Short mmCIF file of C-alpha atoms in Angstrom, two decimals:
data_model
loop_
_atom_site.label_atom_id
_atom_site.label_comp_id
_atom_site.label_asym_id
_atom_site.label_seq_id
_atom_site.Cartn_x
_atom_site.Cartn_y
_atom_site.Cartn_z
CA MET W 44 1.79 -1.28 -22.35
CA ASP W 45 1.57 -4.99 -21.54
CA LEU W 46 3.00 -5.30 -18.02
CA ASP W 47 3.58 -9.05 -18.36
CA LEU W 48 1.44 -9.81 -15.31
CA SER W 49 -0.81 -12.47 -16.80
CA GLY W 50 -1.01 -15.51 -14.53
CA ARG W 51 0.99 -13.95 -11.72
CA CYS W 52 -0.50 -13.81 -8.22
CA PHE W 53 -0.41 -10.85 -5.85
CA LEU W 54 -1.62 -10.23 -2.33
CA VAL W 55 -3.32 -6.86 -1.89
CA THR W 56 -4.17 -5.74 1.64
CA GLY W 57 -6.56 -2.96 2.55
CA ALA W 58 -8.12 -3.86 -0.77
CA SER W 59 -11.85 -3.50 -0.24
CA LYS W 60 -11.85 0.24 -0.98
CA GLY W 61 -9.74 3.20 -2.01
CA LEU W 62 -6.17 2.85 -3.20
CA GLY W 63 -5.91 -0.83 -2.31
CA PHE W 64 -8.95 -1.70 -4.42
CA ALA W 65 -7.72 0.51 -7.27
CA THR W 66 -4.44 -1.40 -7.29
CA ALA W 67 -6.22 -4.77 -7.25
CA ARG W 68 -8.35 -3.53 -10.16
CA ALA W 69 -5.27 -2.49 -12.14
CA LEU W 70 -3.58 -5.86 -11.53
CA VAL W 71 -6.66 -7.83 -12.58
CA ASP W 72 -7.07 -5.70 -15.69
CA GLU W 73 -3.49 -6.67 -16.61
CA GLY W 74 -4.34 -10.36 -16.30
CA ALA W 75 -2.98 -11.02 -12.81
CA ASN W 76 -4.67 -13.03 -10.09
CA VAL W 77 -5.19 -11.28 -6.78
CA VAL W 78 -5.96 -12.25 -3.22
CA VAL W 79 -7.63 -9.24 -1.64
CA SER W 80 -7.93 -8.68 2.07
CA SER W 81 -9.49 -6.22 4.47
CA SER W 82 -10.70 -6.35 8.05
CA SER W 83 -14.35 -6.61 6.95
CA GLU W 84 -15.75 -9.87 5.59
CA ASP W 85 -18.61 -8.08 3.82
CA ASN W 86 -16.34 -5.50 2.20
CA THR W 87 -13.83 -8.15 1.17
CA ALA W 88 -16.57 -10.23 -0.44
CA ALA W 89 -17.89 -7.16 -2.27
CA ALA W 90 -14.43 -6.40 -3.63
CA VAL W 91 -14.02 -9.96 -4.91
CA ALA W 92 -17.41 -9.78 -6.62
CA ALA W 93 -16.46 -6.50 -8.29
CA LEU W 94 -13.07 -7.77 -9.45
CA GLY W 95 -14.34 -11.01 -11.00
CA ASP W 96 -12.94 -14.48 -11.59
CA ASN W 97 -9.27 -13.53 -11.09
CA ALA W 98 -9.88 -12.51 -7.48
CA ARG W 99 -10.20 -14.33 -4.20
CA GLY W 100 -10.68 -12.79 -0.78
CA LEU W 101 -9.78 -13.45 2.81
CA ALA W 102 -10.85 -11.08 5.58
CA ALA W 103 -8.00 -10.49 8.01
CA ASP W 104 -6.74 -7.88 10.45
CA LEU W 105 -3.36 -6.65 9.25
CA THR W 106 -2.31 -5.87 12.82
CA ASP W 107 -2.72 -9.57 13.76
CA PRO W 108 0.74 -11.20 13.70
CA GLY W 109 -0.79 -14.34 12.19
CA THR W 110 -2.26 -12.55 9.16
CA PRO W 111 0.78 -12.70 6.83
CA ARG W 112 1.05 -16.49 7.05
CA ARG W 113 -2.70 -16.92 6.54
CA LEU W 114 -2.63 -14.80 3.41
CA ILE W 115 0.49 -16.44 1.98
CA ASP W 116 -0.93 -19.92 2.45
CA TYR W 117 -4.32 -18.90 1.05
CA ALA W 118 -2.78 -17.40 -2.10
CA ARG W 119 -0.86 -20.57 -2.82
CA GLU W 120 -3.92 -22.68 -2.10
CA GLN W 121 -6.06 -20.63 -4.50
CA PHE W 122 -3.60 -19.86 -7.30
CA GLY W 123 -0.63 -22.16 -6.75
CA ARG W 124 1.94 -19.39 -6.53
CA LEU W 125 2.81 -16.01 -5.03
CA ASP W 126 4.62 -13.30 -6.99
CA GLY W 127 4.21 -10.15 -4.97
CA LEU W 128 2.45 -7.95 -2.47
CA PHE W 129 0.83 -4.53 -2.33
CA VAL W 130 0.46 -3.28 1.24
CA SER W 131 -2.34 -0.80 1.90
CA HIS W 132 -3.80 -0.20 5.34
CA GLY W 133 -5.82 2.21 7.42
CA GLY W 134 -4.30 5.55 8.28
CA PRO W 135 -3.14 6.44 11.79
CA PRO W 136 -5.29 8.87 13.78
CA ALA W 137 -5.01 12.58 13.05
CA GLY W 138 -3.63 14.97 15.67
CA VAL W 139 -0.89 17.46 16.41
CA ALA W 140 2.52 16.60 17.86
CA SER W 141 1.92 18.27 21.24
CA GLU W 142 -1.08 15.99 21.82
CA LEU W 143 0.57 12.76 20.66
CA ASP W 144 0.17 10.68 23.82
CA ASP W 145 1.72 7.23 24.26
CA ASP W 146 -1.41 5.28 23.33
CA THR W 147 -1.97 7.26 20.14
CA LEU W 148 1.68 6.90 19.21
CA ARG W 149 1.60 3.12 19.75
CA ARG W 150 -1.58 2.76 17.72
CA GLY W 151 -0.22 4.84 14.88
CA LEU W 152 3.00 2.84 14.77
CA GLU W 153 1.07 -0.45 14.86
CA ILE W 154 -1.13 0.55 11.93
CA ALA W 155 1.32 2.43 9.73
CA ALA W 156 4.71 0.86 10.56
CA ILE W 157 4.68 -2.45 12.46
CA ALA W 158 1.86 -4.17 10.54
CA PRO W 159 3.05 -3.24 7.02
CA ILE W 160 6.67 -4.00 7.93
CA ARG W 161 5.67 -7.40 9.29
CA ILE W 162 3.80 -8.55 6.21
CA ALA W 163 6.41 -7.13 3.82
CA ARG W 164 9.15 -8.96 5.71
CA GLU W 165 7.30 -12.28 5.75
CA VAL W 166 6.21 -12.14 2.11
CA ALA W 167 9.71 -11.12 1.00
CA ALA W 168 11.07 -14.30 2.58
CA GLU W 169 8.67 -16.35 0.41
CA LEU W 170 9.35 -14.70 -2.95
CA GLY W 171 11.69 -15.94 -5.63
CA GLU W 172 13.45 -14.10 -8.43
CA GLY W 173 11.15 -11.59 -10.06
CA GLY W 174 9.08 -11.11 -6.91
CA SER W 175 8.05 -7.58 -6.04
CA ILE W 176 6.54 -5.67 -3.11
CA VAL W 177 5.08 -2.18 -2.97
CA VAL W 178 4.29 -0.61 0.40
CA LEU W 179 1.87 2.30 0.45
CA THR W 180 2.99 5.03 2.84
CA SER W 181 2.30 8.77 2.51
CA THR W 182 3.97 11.97 1.42
CA SER W 183 4.34 12.54 5.16
CA GLY W 184 7.21 10.06 4.89
CA ALA W 185 9.16 12.72 3.01
CA GLN W 186 7.61 15.96 4.20
CA PRO W 187 5.61 16.28 7.47
CA LEU W 188 1.93 17.11 7.07
CA THR W 189 0.22 19.52 9.46
CA GLY W 190 -2.20 17.79 11.83
CA LEU W 191 -0.95 14.28 11.07
CA ALA W 192 1.78 13.89 13.69
CA SER W 193 1.25 10.15 14.08
CA SER W 194 1.69 9.64 10.35
CA ASN W 195 4.73 11.91 10.33
CA VAL W 196 6.37 9.57 12.85
CA ALA W 197 5.34 6.20 11.39
CA ARG W 198 5.80 6.70 7.66
CA PRO W 199 9.54 7.51 7.67
CA ALA W 200 10.09 4.40 9.80
CA THR W 201 8.35 2.25 7.21
CA GLN W 202 10.29 3.81 4.36
CA GLY W 203 13.57 3.26 6.19
CA PHE W 204 12.66 -0.40 6.46
CA VAL W 205 11.82 -0.58 2.75
CA LYS W 206 15.24 0.79 1.84
CA ASP W 207 17.01 -1.57 4.22
CA LEU W 208 15.12 -4.63 3.05
CA ALA W 209 15.72 -3.76 -0.60
CA ASN W 210 19.44 -4.03 0.03
CA GLU W 211 19.02 -7.45 1.64
CA ILE W 212 16.72 -9.13 -0.88
CA GLY W 213 18.06 -7.59 -4.07
CA SER W 214 20.64 -10.33 -4.54
CA ARG W 215 17.75 -12.81 -4.82
CA GLY W 216 16.16 -10.76 -7.58
CA VAL W 217 13.34 -9.58 -5.31
CA ARG W 218 12.36 -5.89 -5.27
CA ILE W 219 10.56 -3.59 -2.82
CA ASN W 220 9.51 0.03 -3.20
CA ALA W 221 7.45 2.57 -1.28
CA LEU W 222 4.59 4.49 -2.88
CA LEU W 223 3.75 7.92 -1.43
CA PRO W 224 0.25 9.11 -2.36
CA GLY W 225 -0.99 12.65 -2.16
CA THR W 226 -4.68 13.55 -1.92
CA PHE W 227 -6.95 11.06 -3.67
CA GLU W 228 -10.73 10.78 -3.75
CA THR W 229 -10.99 8.06 -1.09
CA GLU W 230 -13.08 7.63 2.04
CA ARG W 231 -10.03 8.32 4.18
CA ALA W 232 -9.38 11.61 2.38
CA LEU W 233 -13.01 12.66 2.70
CA GLU W 234 -12.94 11.81 6.42
CA LEU W 235 -9.89 14.04 6.95
CA ALA W 236 -11.41 16.76 4.77
CA ALA W 237 -14.57 16.82 6.89
CA LYS W 238 -12.42 17.50 9.95
CA ASN W 239 -10.26 20.11 8.26
CA PRO W 240 -11.65 21.34 4.91
CA ALA W 241 -9.14 24.18 4.79
CA ALA W 242 -6.26 21.69 4.83
CA ARG W 243 -7.78 19.78 1.90
CA GLU W 244 -8.18 22.98 -0.11
CA LYS W 245 -4.62 23.97 0.70
CA SER W 246 -3.38 20.54 -0.42
CA ILE W 247 -5.22 20.81 -3.73
CA ASN W 248 -3.93 24.31 -4.39
CA ALA W 249 -0.39 23.23 -3.55
CA ALA W 250 -0.48 20.50 -6.22
CA ALA W 251 0.92 21.45 -9.60
CA LEU W 252 -2.09 19.79 -11.25
CA ARG W 253 -4.55 21.63 -8.96
CA ARG W 254 -6.82 18.67 -8.40
CA VAL W 255 -7.45 15.56 -6.34
CA GLY W 256 -6.18 12.28 -7.74
CA ASP W 257 -8.30 9.44 -9.10
CA PRO W 258 -7.42 6.19 -7.24
CA ALA W 259 -7.00 4.48 -10.64
CA GLU W 260 -4.06 6.79 -11.31
CA LEU W 261 -2.21 5.40 -8.32
CA GLY W 262 -3.28 1.83 -9.12
CA ALA W 263 -1.62 2.12 -12.51
CA VAL W 264 1.69 3.21 -10.96
CA ALA W 265 1.53 0.42 -8.38
CA ALA W 266 0.86 -2.21 -11.05
CA PHE W 267 3.87 -0.97 -13.01
CA LEU W 268 6.17 -1.11 -9.98
CA LEU W 269 4.99 -4.64 -9.22
CA SER W 270 5.55 -5.76 -12.79
CA PRO W 271 8.65 -7.09 -14.59
CA LYS W 272 8.70 -3.85 -16.58
CA ALA W 273 10.11 -2.19 -13.44
CA SER W 274 12.77 -4.88 -13.00
CA TYR W 275 15.59 -2.41 -12.23
CA VAL W 276 13.58 -0.35 -9.75
CA THR W 277 13.98 -1.07 -6.04
CA GLY W 278 14.61 0.62 -2.70
CA ALA W 279 12.95 3.84 -3.83
CA ALA W 280 10.10 6.06 -2.64
CA TRP W 281 7.77 7.05 -5.48
CA THR W 282 5.56 10.09 -5.00
CA VAL W 283 2.16 10.21 -6.74
CA ASP W 284 0.71 13.50 -5.56
CA GLY W 285 0.03 15.70 -8.57
CA GLY W 286 3.18 17.68 -7.84
CA ARG W 287 2.24 18.79 -4.32
CA ARG W 288 5.56 18.16 -2.60
CA ALA W 289 7.85 21.15 -2.47
CA GLY W 290 10.91 18.98 -3.13
CA MET W 291 11.60 16.36 -5.80
#
């Protein structure tokens, strides 16, 4: 399917690796231009090199309040336009609810709620009709995950914001959706698996497809949601988890 993305420009944060990079790859393969960002200059440069001529990169810390404006201005400087945003970011620290102290809670909210909400809000204000945003959250936004208390707190907050903002910007023809990934073969997933291999095995066995996802599979869904082909889709949370969630 041609997603009608040729010539459009998207910001992709957390894009040097994992699901962010997979989404940037899917967008570029559909003919879009991308500005990729991560907190590491070296990793950002490597991502740009791998993506080719349709990519530019700007290293930036998503938790820095000045980052959204820097990225918006850079995209317009490089490609002359801005059509959308994919928000990926680092995951909040693992831990159980009884040990969720104030500092850990604040850090988790900063990473998984405040920073993505900030950039989504600021980019939404810049987009015209046909603009689209996808915010990566987690299945913990719909169903709490054992040992990820910080995520269980932050993700529903982000998804509540996505729904609220969708209602505000829809009249301008701008869309926003949340994307809830399950277990994918990323560095983050491997890091969590090393700490709790039994939880990873349980997650795989709970999935209807009985396997871990390929990041490209999520990238394809993200590219579709960002595209004009999904023009009547907004304010929704889309689960891509191989059928792991107990509910629909």
